[in-house]
Short mmCIF file of C-alpha atoms and ligand atoms in Angstrom, two decimals:
data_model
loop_
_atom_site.label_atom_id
_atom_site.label_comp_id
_atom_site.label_asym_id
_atom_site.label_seq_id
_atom_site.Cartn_x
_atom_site.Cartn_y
_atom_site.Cartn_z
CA UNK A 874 27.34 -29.24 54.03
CA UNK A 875 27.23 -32.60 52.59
CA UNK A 876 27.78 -33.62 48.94
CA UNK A 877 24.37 -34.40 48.26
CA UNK A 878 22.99 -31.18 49.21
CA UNK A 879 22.05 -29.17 46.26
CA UNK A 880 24.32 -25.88 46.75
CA UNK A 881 23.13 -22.27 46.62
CA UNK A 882 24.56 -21.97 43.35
CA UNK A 883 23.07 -25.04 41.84
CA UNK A 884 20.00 -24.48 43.08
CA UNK A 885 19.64 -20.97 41.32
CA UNK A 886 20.97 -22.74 38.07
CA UNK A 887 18.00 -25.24 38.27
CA UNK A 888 15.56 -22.73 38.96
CA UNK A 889 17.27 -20.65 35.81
CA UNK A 890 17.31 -23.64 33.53
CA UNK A 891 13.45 -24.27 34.26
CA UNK A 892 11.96 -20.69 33.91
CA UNK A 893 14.24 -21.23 30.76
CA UNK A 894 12.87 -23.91 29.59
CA UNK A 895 9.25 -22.98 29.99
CA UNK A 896 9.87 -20.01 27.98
CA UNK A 897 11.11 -21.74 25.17
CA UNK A 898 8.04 -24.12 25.49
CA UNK A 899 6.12 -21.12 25.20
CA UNK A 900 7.98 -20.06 22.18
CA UNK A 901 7.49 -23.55 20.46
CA UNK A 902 4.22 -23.79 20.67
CA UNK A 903 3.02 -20.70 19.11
CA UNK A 904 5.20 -21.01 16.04
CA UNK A 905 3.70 -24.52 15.52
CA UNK A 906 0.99 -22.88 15.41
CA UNK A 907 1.63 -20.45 12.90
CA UNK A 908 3.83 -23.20 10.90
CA UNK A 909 -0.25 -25.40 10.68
CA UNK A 910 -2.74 -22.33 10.37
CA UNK A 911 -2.22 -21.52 7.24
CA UNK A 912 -3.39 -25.11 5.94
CA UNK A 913 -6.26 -25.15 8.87
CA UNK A 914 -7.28 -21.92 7.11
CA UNK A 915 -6.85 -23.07 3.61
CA UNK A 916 -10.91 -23.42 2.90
CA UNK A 917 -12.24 -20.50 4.11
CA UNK A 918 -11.06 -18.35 1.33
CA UNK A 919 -12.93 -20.28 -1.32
CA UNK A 920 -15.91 -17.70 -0.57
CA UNK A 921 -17.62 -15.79 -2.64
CA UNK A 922 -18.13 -12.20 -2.07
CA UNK A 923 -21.26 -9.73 -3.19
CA UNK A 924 -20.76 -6.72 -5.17
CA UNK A 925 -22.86 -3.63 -6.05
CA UNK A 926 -23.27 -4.70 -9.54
CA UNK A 927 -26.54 -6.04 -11.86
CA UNK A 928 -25.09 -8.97 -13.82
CA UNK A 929 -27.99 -7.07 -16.36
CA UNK A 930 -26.01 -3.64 -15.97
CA UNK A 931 -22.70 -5.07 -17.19
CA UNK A 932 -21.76 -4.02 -20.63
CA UNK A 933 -18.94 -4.13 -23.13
CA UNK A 934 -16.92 -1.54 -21.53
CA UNK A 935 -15.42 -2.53 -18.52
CA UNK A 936 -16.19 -0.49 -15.33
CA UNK A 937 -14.83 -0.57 -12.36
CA UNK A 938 -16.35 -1.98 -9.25
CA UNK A 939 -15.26 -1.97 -5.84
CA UNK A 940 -16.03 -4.74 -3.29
CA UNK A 941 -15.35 -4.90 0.21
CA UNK A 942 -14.17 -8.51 2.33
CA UNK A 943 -12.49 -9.54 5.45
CA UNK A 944 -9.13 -9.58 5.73
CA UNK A 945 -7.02 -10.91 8.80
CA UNK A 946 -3.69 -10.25 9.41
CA UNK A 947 -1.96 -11.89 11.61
CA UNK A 948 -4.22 -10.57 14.69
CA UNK A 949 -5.54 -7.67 12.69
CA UNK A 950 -9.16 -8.27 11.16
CA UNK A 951 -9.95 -5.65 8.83
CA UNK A 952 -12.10 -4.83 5.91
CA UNK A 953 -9.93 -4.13 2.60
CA UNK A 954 -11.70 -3.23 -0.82
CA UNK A 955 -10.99 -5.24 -3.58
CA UNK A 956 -10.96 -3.77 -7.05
CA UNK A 957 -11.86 -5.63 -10.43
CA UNK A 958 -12.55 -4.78 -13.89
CA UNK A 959 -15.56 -6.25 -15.40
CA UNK A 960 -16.92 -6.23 -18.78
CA UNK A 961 -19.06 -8.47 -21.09
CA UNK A 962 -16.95 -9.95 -23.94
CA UNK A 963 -18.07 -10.24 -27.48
CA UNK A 964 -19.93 -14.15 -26.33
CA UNK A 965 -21.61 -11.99 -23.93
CA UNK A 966 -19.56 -13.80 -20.98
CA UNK A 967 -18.22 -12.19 -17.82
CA UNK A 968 -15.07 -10.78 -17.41
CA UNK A 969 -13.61 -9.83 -14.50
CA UNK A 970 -10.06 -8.91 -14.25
CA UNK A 971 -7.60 -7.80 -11.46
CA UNK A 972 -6.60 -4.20 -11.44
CA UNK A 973 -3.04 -5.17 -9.72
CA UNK A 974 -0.11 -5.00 -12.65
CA UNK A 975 1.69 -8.26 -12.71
CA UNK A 976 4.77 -7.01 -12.83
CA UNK A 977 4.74 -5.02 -9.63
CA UNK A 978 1.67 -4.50 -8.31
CA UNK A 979 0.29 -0.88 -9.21
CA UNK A 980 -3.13 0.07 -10.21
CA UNK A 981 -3.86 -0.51 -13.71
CA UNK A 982 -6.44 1.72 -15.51
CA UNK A 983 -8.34 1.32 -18.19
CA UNK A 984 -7.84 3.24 -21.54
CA UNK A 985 -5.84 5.49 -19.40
CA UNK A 986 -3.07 6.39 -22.12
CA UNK A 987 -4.19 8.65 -25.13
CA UNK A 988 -1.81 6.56 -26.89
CA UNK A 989 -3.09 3.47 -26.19
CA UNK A 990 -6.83 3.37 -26.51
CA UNK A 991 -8.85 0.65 -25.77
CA UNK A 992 -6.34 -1.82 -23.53
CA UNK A 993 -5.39 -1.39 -19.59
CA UNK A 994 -2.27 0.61 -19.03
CA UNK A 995 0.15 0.69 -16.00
CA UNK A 996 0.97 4.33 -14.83
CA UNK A 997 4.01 3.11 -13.39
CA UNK A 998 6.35 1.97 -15.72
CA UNK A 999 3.89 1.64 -18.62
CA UNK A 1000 2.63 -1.65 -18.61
CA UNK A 1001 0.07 -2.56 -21.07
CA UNK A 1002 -2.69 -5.28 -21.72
CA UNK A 1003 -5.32 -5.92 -24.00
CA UNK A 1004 -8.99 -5.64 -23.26
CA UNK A 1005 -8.96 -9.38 -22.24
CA UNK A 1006 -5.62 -9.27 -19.68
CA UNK A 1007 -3.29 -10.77 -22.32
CA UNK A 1008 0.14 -8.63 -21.21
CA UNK A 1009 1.49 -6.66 -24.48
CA UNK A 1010 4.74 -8.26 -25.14
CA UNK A 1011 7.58 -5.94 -24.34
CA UNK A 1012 6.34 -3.32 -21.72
CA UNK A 1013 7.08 -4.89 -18.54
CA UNK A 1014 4.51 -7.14 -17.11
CA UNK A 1015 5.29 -10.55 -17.95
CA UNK A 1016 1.87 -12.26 -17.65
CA UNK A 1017 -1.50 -11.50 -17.90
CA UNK A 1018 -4.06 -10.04 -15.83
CA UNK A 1019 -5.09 -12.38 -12.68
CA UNK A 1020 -9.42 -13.24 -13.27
CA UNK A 1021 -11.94 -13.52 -10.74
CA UNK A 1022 -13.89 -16.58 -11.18
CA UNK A 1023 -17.76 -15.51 -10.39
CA UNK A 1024 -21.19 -16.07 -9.92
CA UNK A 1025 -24.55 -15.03 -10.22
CA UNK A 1026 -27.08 -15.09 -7.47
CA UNK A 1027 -30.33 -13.23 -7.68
CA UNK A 1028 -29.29 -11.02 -10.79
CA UNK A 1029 -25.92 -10.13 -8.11
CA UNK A 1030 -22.68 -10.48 -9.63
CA UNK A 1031 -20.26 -12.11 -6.83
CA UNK A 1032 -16.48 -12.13 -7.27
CA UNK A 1033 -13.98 -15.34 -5.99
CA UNK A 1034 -10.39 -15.02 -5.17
CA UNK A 1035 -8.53 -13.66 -8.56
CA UNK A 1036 -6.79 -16.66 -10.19
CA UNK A 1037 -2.92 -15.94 -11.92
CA UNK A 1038 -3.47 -17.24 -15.56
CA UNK A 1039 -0.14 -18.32 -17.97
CA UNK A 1040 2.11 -15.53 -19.65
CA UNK A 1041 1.74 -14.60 -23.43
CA UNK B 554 6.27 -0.60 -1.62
CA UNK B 555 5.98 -0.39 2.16
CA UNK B 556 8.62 -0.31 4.68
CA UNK B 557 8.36 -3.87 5.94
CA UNK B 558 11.01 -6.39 5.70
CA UNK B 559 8.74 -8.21 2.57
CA UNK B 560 8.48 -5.67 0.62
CA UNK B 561 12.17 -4.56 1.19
CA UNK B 562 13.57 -7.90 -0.27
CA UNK B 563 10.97 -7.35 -3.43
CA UNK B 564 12.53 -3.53 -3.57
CA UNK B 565 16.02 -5.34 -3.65
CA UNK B 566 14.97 -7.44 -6.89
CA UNK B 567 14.40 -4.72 -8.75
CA UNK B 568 15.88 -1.64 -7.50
CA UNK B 569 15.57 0.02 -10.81
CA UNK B 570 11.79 0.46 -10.99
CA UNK B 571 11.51 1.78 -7.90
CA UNK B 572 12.52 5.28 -8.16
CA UNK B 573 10.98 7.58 -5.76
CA UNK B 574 10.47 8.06 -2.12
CA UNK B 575 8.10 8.95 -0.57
CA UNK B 576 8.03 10.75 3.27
CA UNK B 577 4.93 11.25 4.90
CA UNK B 578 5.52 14.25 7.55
CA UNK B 579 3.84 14.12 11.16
CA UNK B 580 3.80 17.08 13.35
CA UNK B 581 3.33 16.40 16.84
CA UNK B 582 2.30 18.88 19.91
CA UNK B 583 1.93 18.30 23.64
CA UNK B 584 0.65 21.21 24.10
CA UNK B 585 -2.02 23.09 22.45
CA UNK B 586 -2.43 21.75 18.85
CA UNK B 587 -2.30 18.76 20.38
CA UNK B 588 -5.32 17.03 18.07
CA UNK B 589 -4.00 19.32 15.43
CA UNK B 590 -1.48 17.61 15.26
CA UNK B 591 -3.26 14.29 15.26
CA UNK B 592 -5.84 15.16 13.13
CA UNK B 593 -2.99 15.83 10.13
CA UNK B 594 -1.09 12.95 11.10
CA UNK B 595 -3.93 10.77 10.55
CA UNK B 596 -5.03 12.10 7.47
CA UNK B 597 -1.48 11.82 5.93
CA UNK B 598 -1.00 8.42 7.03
CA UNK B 599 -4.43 7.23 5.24
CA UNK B 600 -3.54 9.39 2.04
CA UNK B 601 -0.02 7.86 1.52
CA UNK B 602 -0.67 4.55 2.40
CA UNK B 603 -3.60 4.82 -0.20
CA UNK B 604 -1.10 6.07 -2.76
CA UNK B 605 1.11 3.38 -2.14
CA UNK B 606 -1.57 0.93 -2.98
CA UNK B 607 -1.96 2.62 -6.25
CA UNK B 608 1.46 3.06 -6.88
CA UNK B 609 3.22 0.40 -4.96
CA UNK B 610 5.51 -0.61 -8.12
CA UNK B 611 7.13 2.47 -8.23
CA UNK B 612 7.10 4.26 -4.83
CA UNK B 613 8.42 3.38 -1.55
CA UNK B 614 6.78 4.70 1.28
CA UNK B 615 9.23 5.20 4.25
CA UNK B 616 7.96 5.43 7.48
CA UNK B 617 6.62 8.29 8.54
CA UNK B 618 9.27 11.65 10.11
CA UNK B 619 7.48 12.88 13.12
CA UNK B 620 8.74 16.00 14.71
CA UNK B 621 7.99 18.18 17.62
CA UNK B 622 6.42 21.26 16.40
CA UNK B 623 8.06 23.43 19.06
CA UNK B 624 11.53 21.72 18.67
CA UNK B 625 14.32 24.04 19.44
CA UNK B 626 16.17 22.20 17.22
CA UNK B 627 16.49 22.96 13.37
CA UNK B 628 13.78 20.21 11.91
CA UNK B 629 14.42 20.64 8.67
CA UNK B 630 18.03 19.97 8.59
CA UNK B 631 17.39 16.85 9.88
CA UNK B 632 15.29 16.16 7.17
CA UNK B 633 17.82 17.00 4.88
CA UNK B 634 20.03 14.57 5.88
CA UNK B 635 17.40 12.09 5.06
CA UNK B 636 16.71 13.60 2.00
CA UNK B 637 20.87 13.31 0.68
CA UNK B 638 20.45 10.05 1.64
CA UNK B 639 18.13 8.79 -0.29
CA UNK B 640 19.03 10.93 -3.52
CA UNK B 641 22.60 9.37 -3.01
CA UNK B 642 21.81 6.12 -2.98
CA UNK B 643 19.00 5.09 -6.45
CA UNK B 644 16.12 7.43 -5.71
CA UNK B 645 15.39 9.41 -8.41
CA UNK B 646 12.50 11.32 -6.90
CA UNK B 647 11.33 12.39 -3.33
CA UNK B 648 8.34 13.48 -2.48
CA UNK B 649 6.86 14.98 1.35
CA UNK B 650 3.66 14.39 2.00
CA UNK B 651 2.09 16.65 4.57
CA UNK B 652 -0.93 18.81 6.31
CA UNK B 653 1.62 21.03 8.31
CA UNK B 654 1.79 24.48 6.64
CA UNK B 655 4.69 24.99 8.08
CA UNK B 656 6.69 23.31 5.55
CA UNK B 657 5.55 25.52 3.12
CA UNK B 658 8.65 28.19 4.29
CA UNK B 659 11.30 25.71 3.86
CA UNK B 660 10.18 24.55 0.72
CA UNK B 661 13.19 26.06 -1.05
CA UNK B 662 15.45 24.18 1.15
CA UNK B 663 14.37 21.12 -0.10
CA UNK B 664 15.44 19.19 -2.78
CA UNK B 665 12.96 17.00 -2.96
CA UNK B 666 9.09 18.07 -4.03
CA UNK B 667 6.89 19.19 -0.94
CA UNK B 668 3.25 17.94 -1.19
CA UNK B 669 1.22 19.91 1.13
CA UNK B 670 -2.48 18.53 1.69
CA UNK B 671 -4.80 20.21 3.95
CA UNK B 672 -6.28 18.21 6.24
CA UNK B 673 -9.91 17.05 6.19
CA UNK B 674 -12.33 16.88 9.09
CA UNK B 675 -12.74 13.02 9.07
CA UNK B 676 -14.06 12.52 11.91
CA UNK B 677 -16.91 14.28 11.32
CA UNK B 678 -17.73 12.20 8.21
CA UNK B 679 -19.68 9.14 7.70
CA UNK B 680 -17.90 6.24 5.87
CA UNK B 681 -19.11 7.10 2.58
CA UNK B 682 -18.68 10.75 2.38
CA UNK B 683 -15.07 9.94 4.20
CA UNK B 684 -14.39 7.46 1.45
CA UNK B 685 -15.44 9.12 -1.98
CA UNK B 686 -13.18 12.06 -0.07
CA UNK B 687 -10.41 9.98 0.33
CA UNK B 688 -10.50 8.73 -3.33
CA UNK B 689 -10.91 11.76 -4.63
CA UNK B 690 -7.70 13.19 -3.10
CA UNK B 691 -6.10 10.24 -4.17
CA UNK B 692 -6.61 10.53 -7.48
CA UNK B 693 -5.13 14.15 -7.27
CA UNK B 694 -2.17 12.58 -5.62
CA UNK B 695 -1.43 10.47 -8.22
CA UNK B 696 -1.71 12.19 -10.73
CA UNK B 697 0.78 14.54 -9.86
CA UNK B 698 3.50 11.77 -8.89
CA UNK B 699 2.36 10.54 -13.30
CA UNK B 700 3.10 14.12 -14.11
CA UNK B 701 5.79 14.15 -12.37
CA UNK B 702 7.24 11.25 -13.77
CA UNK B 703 6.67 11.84 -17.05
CA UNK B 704 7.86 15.33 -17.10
CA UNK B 705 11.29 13.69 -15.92
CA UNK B 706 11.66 11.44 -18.71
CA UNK B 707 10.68 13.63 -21.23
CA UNK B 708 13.62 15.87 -20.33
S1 FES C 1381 4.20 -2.09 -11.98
FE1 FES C 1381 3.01 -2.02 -13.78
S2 FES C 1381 4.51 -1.78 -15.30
FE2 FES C 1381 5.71 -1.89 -13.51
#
C-alpha cells in the first residue's frame, strides 16, 4: 500500500471524528436556542388574563379568586391556576395580591390565625402581612406581597403577571 | 419543595425551614388490580403534588416509592430504611401519602405518620366536579400537616 492511501484505521477515525462532529453540531444548536428563547419570548407574557369576577362584586374583604392561563414548560403546555387576593381598599381601588409567601413560597391565607385577625398569615412558618401585603417585621418573610397589576374590560376584572414590590 | 435539582439547591439555603418529608406511596400490579393500582397512583400523585403547592416552604415531596403489590419481598422494610434516613439526617416529620389499604397493617412499624386517602373515581368526573373534589381533599390534607405541626411545637 502506498503512503498516500488512507489506511483502514484512518479511515474509521475520519468517519468517527465526523459522526462526532455532527453530533456535537446537533448539540450546539439546540442550546443556542434555549440560551435566545427566553428573550424571543420576553413579550408574550405581558397578557392579560380574564377572571370570574364583577369589578362591581369586589368588596372590602378580600376573596379569593382563581384564574386559569397557559403555561409552557420547556415542551410541556399546560393550564396552571393562578391564585390572587383581591379586595377594594378604603379609596375604593383594586387590590390584588399574590397568595405565594415571599419567603418561601407557601399559600398564604387570609385571617387564617385566631390570633391574628384581619392580616394574611403563612401556615408554614407563620408569616404575616397586613391587609395591604406590607410583610410584619419579624416573622419571616422579608418583603411584601407580589401585586397583580389589572384591568377592567366590560365590568371583568383581568389580572397581569404579579409584580415583586420593595421590603418594609 | 419538589424533587428537582432547583428546588434542591433552594432546600440547601435553608435547610432549617424545611422540616418534613413527604412520600407519596404507589402500588403497582401486573396482574389483576392492575388499574387499581393506577387509579390510586394517580390520585396520590395529583393530591401531593397539590399539597406541595400549598405547602412548598415547608415540605419536600420526594419522589414517589412504587412497589409491587405481590412482592415476595418484605416492602415495608425497605421503606424503613428510607424512613431512618431521612429522620437521621434534618427531617423532623414524615409523612406517607397513600390509597393502598394495605399500609394500614404496618402502620405501627412506622415511624413516620401514615396518611391513607381513598381513592376517588376521577375519571368518571367532569373537570369541575374533579376539581372542587380535589380542593376539597386538599384542604383536609393540609390541615392535618398545620395540626401536625403545631402540636409538635407546642410540646
Ligand atoms: S414560607 Fe411563609 S413563612 Fe416561611
Amino acid at each position: 500500500m502506498s503512503k498516500d492511501r488512507v489506511s483502514r484505521r484512518q479511515f474509521l477515525n475520519y468517519t468517527l471524528l465526523g459522526v462526532g462532529g455532527f453530533m456535537a453540531a446537533g448539540m450546539v444548536m439546540p442550546m443556542a436556542r434555549f440560551a435566545i428563547d427566553p428573550v424571543l419570548k420576553a413579550n408574550a407574557s405581558g397578557d392579560f388574563v380574564a377572571t370570574k369576577v364583577k369589578v362591581a362584586d369586589i368588596t372590602e374583604e378580600p376573596q379569593r379568586v382563581d384564574f386559569k392561563f397557559d403555561q409552557v414548560d420547556a415542551w410541556y403546555e399546560s393550564e396552571e391556576t393562578g391564585t390572587a387576593w383581591v379586595y377594594k381598599n378604603e379609596n375604593g381601588e383594586i387590590v390584588a395580591l399574590s397568595p405565594v409567601c415571599k419567603h418561601l413560597g407557601c399559600t398564604v391565607d387570609w385571617n387564617a390565625d385566631e390570633k391574628n385577625q384581619n392580616m394574611f398569615f403563612c401556615p408554614c412558618h407563620y408569616g404575616l402581612y397586613e391587609k395591604d401585603g406590607t410583610n410584619v417585621p419579624g416573622t419571616p418573610p422579608l418583603a411584601p406581597l407580589d401585586v397583580y397589576p389589572y384591568q377592567e374590560k366590560d365590568g371583568i376584572l383581568y389580572l397581569g403577571k404579579a409584580q415583586p414590590r420593595e421590603g418594609a | 419543595m419538589k424533587w428537582t435539582p432547583a428546588d434542591i439547591e433552594k432546600f440547601e439555603k435553608s435547610p432549617e425551614y424545611v422540616d418534613t418529608a413527604v412520600v407519596p406511596l404507589f402500588p403497582v400490579s401486573f396482574a389483576n388490580g392492575m388499574k387499581e393500582t393506577a387509579a390510586m397512583t394517580e390520585f396520590t400523585s395529583l393530591l401531593t403534588s397539590q399539597l406541595e403547592r400549598q405547602l412548598q416552604g415547608r415540605i419536600l415531596l420526594t419522589p414517589g416509592f412504587s412497589y409491587l403489590k405481590s412482592s415476595r419481598f418484605p416492602v415495608v422494610e425497605q421503606l424503613k430504611d428510607w424512613e431512618t434516613d431521612m429522620l437521621d439526617k434534618q427531617f423532623n416529620h414524615v409523612f406517607y401519602v397513600t390509597s393502598d389499604s394495605d399500609w394500614k397493617q404496618h402502620e405501627a412499624m412506622l415511624q413516620g405518620t401514615l396518611l391513607w386517602i381513598p381513592s376517588l373515581p376521577l375519571q368518571h368526573m367532569d373537570e369541575k366536579a374533579k376539581q372542587s373534589v380535589m380542593e376539597d381533599q386538599i384542604r383536609q390534607l393540609m390541615n392535618l400537616f398545620i395540626q401536625k405541626w403545631r402540636d409538635a411545637e407546642a410540646e
